[in-house]
GROMACS .gro file of C-alpha atoms in nm:
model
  229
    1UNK     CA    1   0.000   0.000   0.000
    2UNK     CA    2   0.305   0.238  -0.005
    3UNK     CA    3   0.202   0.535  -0.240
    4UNK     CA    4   0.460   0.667  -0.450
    5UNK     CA    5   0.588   1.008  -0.492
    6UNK     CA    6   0.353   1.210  -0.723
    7UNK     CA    7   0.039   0.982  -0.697
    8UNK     CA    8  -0.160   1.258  -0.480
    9UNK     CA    9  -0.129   1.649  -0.517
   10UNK     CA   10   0.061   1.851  -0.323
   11UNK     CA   11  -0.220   1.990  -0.157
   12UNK     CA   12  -0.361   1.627  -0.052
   13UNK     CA   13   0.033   1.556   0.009
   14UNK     CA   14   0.060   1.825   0.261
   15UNK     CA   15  -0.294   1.770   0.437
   16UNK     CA   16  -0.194   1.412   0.489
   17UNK     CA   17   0.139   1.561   0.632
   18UNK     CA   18  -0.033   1.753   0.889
   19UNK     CA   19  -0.227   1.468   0.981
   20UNK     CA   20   0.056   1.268   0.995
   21UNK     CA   21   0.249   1.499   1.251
   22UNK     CA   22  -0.043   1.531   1.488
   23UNK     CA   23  -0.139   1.161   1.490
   24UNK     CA   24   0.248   1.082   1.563
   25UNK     CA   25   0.256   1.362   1.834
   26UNK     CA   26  -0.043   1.240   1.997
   27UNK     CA   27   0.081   0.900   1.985
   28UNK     CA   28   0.396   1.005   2.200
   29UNK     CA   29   0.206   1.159   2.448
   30UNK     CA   30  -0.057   0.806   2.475
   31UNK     CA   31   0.269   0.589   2.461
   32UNK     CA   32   0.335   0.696   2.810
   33UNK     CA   33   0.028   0.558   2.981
   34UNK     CA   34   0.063   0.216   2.796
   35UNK     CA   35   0.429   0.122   2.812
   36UNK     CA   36   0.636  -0.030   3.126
   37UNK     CA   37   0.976  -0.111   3.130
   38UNK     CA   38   0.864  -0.494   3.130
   39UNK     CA   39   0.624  -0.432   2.800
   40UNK     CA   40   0.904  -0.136   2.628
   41UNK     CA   41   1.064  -0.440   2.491
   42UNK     CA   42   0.777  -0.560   2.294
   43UNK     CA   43   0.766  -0.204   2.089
   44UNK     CA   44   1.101  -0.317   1.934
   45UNK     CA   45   1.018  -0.680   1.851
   46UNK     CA   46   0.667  -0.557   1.704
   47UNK     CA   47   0.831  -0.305   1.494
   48UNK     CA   48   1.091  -0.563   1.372
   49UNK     CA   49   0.805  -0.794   1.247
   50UNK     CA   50   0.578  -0.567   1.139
   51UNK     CA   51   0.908  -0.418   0.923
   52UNK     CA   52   1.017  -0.786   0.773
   53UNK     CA   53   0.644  -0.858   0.683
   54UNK     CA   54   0.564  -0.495   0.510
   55UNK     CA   55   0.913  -0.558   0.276
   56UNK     CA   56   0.717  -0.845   0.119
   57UNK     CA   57   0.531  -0.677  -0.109
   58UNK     CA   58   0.396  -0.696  -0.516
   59UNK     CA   59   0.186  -0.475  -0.732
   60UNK     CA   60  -0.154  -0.414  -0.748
   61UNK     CA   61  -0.209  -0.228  -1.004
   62UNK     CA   62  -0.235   0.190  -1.058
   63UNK     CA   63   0.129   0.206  -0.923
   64UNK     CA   64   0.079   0.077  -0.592
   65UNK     CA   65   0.164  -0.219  -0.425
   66UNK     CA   66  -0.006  -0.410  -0.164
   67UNK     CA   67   0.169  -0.614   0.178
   68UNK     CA   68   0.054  -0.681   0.506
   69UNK     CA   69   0.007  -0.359   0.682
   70UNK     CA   70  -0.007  -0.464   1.066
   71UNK     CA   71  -0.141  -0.219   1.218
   72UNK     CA   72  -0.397  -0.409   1.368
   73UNK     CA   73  -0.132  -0.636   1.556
   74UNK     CA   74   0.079  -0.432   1.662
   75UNK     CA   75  -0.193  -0.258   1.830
   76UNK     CA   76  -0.318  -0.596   2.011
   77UNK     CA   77   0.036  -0.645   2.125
   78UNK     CA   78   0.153  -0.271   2.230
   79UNK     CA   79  -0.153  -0.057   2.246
   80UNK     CA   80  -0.299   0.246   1.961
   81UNK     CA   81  -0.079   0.472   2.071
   82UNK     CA   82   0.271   0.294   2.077
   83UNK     CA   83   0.127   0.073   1.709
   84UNK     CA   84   0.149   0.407   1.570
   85UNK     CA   85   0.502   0.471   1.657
   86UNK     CA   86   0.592   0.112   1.543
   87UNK     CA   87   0.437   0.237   1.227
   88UNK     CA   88   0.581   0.557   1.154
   89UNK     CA   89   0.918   0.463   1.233
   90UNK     CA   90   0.856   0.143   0.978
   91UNK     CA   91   0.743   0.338   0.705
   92UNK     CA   92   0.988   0.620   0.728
   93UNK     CA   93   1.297   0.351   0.776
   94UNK     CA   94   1.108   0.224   0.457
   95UNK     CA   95   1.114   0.529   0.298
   96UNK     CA   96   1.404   0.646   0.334
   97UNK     CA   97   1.675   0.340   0.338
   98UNK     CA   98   1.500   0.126   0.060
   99UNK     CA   99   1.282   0.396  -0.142
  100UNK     CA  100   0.976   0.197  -0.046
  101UNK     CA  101   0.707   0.470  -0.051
  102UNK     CA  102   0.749   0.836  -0.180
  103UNK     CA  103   0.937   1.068   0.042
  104UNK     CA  104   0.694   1.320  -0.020
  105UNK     CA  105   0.421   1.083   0.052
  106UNK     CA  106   0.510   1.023   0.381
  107UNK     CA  107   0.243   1.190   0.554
  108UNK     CA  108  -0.048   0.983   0.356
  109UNK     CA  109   0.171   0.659   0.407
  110UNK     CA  110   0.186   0.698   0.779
  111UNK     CA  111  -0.196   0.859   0.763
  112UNK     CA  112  -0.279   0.541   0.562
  113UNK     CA  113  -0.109   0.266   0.764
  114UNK     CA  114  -0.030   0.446   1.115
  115UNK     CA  115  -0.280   0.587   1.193
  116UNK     CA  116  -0.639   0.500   0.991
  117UNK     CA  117  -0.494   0.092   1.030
  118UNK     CA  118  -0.451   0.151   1.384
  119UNK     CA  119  -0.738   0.317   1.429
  120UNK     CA  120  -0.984   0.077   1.251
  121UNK     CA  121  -0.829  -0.265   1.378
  122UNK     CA  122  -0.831  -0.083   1.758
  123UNK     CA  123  -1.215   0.039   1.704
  124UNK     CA  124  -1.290  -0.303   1.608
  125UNK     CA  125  -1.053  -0.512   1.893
  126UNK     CA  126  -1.263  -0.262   2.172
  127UNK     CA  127  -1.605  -0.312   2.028
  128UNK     CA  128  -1.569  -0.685   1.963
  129UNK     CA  129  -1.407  -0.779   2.294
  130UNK     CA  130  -1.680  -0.624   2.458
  131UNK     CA  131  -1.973  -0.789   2.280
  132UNK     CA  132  -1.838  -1.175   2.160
  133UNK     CA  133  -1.531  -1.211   2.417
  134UNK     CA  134  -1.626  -1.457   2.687
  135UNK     CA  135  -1.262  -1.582   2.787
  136UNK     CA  136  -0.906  -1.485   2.666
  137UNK     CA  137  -0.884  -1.764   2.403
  138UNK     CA  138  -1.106  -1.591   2.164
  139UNK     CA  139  -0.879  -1.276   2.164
  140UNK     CA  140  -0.676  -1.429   1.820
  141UNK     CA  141  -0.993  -1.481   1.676
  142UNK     CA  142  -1.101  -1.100   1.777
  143UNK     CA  143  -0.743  -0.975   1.643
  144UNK     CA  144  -0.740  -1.153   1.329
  145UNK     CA  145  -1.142  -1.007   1.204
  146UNK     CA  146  -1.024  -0.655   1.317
  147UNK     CA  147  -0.680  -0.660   1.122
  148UNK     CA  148  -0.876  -0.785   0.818
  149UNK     CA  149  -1.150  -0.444   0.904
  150UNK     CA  150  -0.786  -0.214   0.919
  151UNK     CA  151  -0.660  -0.354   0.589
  152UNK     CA  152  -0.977  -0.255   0.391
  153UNK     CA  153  -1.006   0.033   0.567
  154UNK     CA  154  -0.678   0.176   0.474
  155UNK     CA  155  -0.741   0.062   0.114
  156UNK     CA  156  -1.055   0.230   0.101
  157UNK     CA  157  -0.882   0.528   0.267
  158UNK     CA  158  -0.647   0.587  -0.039
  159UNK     CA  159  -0.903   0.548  -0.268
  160UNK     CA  160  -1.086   0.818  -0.142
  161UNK     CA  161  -0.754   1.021  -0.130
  162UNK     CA  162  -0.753   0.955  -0.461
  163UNK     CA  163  -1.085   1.074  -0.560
  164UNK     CA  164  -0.993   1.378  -0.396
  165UNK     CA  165  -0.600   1.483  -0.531
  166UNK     CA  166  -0.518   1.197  -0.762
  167UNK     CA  167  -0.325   1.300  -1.055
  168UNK     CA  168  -0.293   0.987  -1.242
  169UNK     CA  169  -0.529   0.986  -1.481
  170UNK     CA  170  -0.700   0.631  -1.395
  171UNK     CA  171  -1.135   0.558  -1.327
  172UNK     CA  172  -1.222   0.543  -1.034
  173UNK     CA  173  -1.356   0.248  -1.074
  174UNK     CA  174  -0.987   0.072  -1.163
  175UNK     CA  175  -0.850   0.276  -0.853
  176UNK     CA  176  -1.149   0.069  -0.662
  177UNK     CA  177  -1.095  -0.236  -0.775
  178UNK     CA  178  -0.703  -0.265  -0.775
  179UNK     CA  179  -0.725  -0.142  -0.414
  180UNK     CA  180  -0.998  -0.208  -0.224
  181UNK     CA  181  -1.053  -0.535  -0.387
  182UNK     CA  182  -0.700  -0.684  -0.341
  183UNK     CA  183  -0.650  -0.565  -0.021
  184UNK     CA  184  -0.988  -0.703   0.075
  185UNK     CA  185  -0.801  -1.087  -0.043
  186UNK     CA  186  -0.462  -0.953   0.120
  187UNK     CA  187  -0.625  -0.880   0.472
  188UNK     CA  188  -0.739  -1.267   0.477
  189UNK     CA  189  -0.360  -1.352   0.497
  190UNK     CA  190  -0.250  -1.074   0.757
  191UNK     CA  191  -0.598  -1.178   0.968
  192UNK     CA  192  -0.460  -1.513   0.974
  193UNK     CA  193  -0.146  -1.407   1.076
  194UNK     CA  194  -0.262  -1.172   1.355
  195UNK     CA  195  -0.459  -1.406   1.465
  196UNK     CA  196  -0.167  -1.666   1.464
  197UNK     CA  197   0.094  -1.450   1.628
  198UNK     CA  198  -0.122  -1.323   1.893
  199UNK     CA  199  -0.186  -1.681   1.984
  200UNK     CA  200   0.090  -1.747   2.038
  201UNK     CA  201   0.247  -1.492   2.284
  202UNK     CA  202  -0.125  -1.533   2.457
  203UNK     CA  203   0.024  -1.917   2.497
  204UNK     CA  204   0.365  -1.794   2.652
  205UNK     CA  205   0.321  -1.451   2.797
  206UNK     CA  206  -0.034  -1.342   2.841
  207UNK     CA  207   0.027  -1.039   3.068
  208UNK     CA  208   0.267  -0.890   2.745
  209UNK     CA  209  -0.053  -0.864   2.537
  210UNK     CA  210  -0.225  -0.508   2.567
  211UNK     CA  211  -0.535  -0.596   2.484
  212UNK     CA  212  -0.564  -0.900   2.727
  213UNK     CA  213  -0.491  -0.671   2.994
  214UNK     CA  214  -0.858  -0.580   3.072
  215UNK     CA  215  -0.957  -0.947   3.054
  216UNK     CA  216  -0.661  -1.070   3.276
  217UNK     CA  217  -0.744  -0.814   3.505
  218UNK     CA  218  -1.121  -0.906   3.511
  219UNK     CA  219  -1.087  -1.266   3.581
  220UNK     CA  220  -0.851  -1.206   3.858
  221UNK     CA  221  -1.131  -1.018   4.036
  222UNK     CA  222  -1.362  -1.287   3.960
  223UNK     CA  223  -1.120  -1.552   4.135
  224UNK     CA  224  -1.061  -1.302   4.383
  225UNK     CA  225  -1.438  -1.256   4.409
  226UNK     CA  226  -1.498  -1.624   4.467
  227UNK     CA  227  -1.248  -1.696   4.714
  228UNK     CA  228  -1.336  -1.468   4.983
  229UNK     CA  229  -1.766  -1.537   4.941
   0.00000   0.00000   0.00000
């Protein structure tokens, strides 16, 4: 999903900027309340997988390319606000070493898979952990649907950046299809995936995982609960 230099107009170029900067600025300010010097580690290892999966990537058509975004994971494993540092730092490291994404689209490429990824796959990890989750073992399933949500959602994202500041002259309906369409088959992969890798630190180190913390923390009241009635 890495957009190229040129693709968008300078003016939807520099909006996405501006995004970009505030989402990454918030981001540092949220990090704080969700890392701990046991969990800091995690941010590294997250970024590092999320990095060798995004390199993996092949055309889709209208001069972009389509990967695994993981967004959606590292949010399970780290929390919104730190996934969007793993992000940024991914996608400018991208960038910038191995011309992977336009320098001058760095702002929608972060928007894109920073911050609307994030966004989506967290919405979508708090809403269905609250309404299907009855026990800790269904968080993979729970991570893997909302990853597949942030993958279309980011697709569908840059095709409506498109309709607005696109300068490649290309239907809409192409634009649609090459993006939305693919990415809707590509997110099948990355939900398994997510699903996959947050079973398996949920095996090994449960209390690592972000978004187990509220259910950890619920059934230890509940044994706590029972003991003392």
């Amino acid at each position: 999903m890495h957009v190229p230099d040129g693709f968008l107009d300078a003016v939807t170029s520099t909006a996405t900027g501006v995004l970009a900067v505030g989402g990454v600025a918030a981001a540092l300010r949220g990090t704080k309340r969700e890392l701990s010097e046991r969990t800091t580690p995690l941010v590294g290892l997250c970024a590092t997988f999320v990095f060798a999966a995004q390199m993996v990537n092949f055309p889709v058509g209208a001069g972009t390319s389509g990967h695994l975004i993981g967004g959606a994971l590292a949010a399970v494993l780290v929390g919104p606000w730190s996934a969007i540092l793993c992000m940024s730092v991914v996608i400018i490291v991208q960038s910038l070493l191995f011309a992977d994404g336009g320098i001058t689209a760095l702002g929608t490429n972060i928007t894109l898979m920073g911050l609307v990824s994030v966004a989506v796959g967290w919405a979508c990890v708090v809403v269905l952990r609250r309404a299907l989750l009855r026990s800790i073992r269904w968080l993979p399933v729970v991570a893997g649907i909302s990853a597949w949500a942030s993958v279309v959602a980011a697709s569908a994202a840059f095709t409506g950046l498109y309709a607005l500041g696109g300068t490649v002259p290309l239907p809409m309906s192409k634009v649609l299809v090459a993006m939305v369409g693919w990415h809707a088959v590509i997110g099948l992969g990355e939900a398994v995936i997510t699903g996959l890798v947050v079973a398996s630190v949920l095996s090994t180190r449960p209390d690592l995982v972000y978004a187990a913390r509220p259910l950890i923390a619920a059934r230890t009241l509940e044994i706590r609960t029972g003991a003392t009635s």
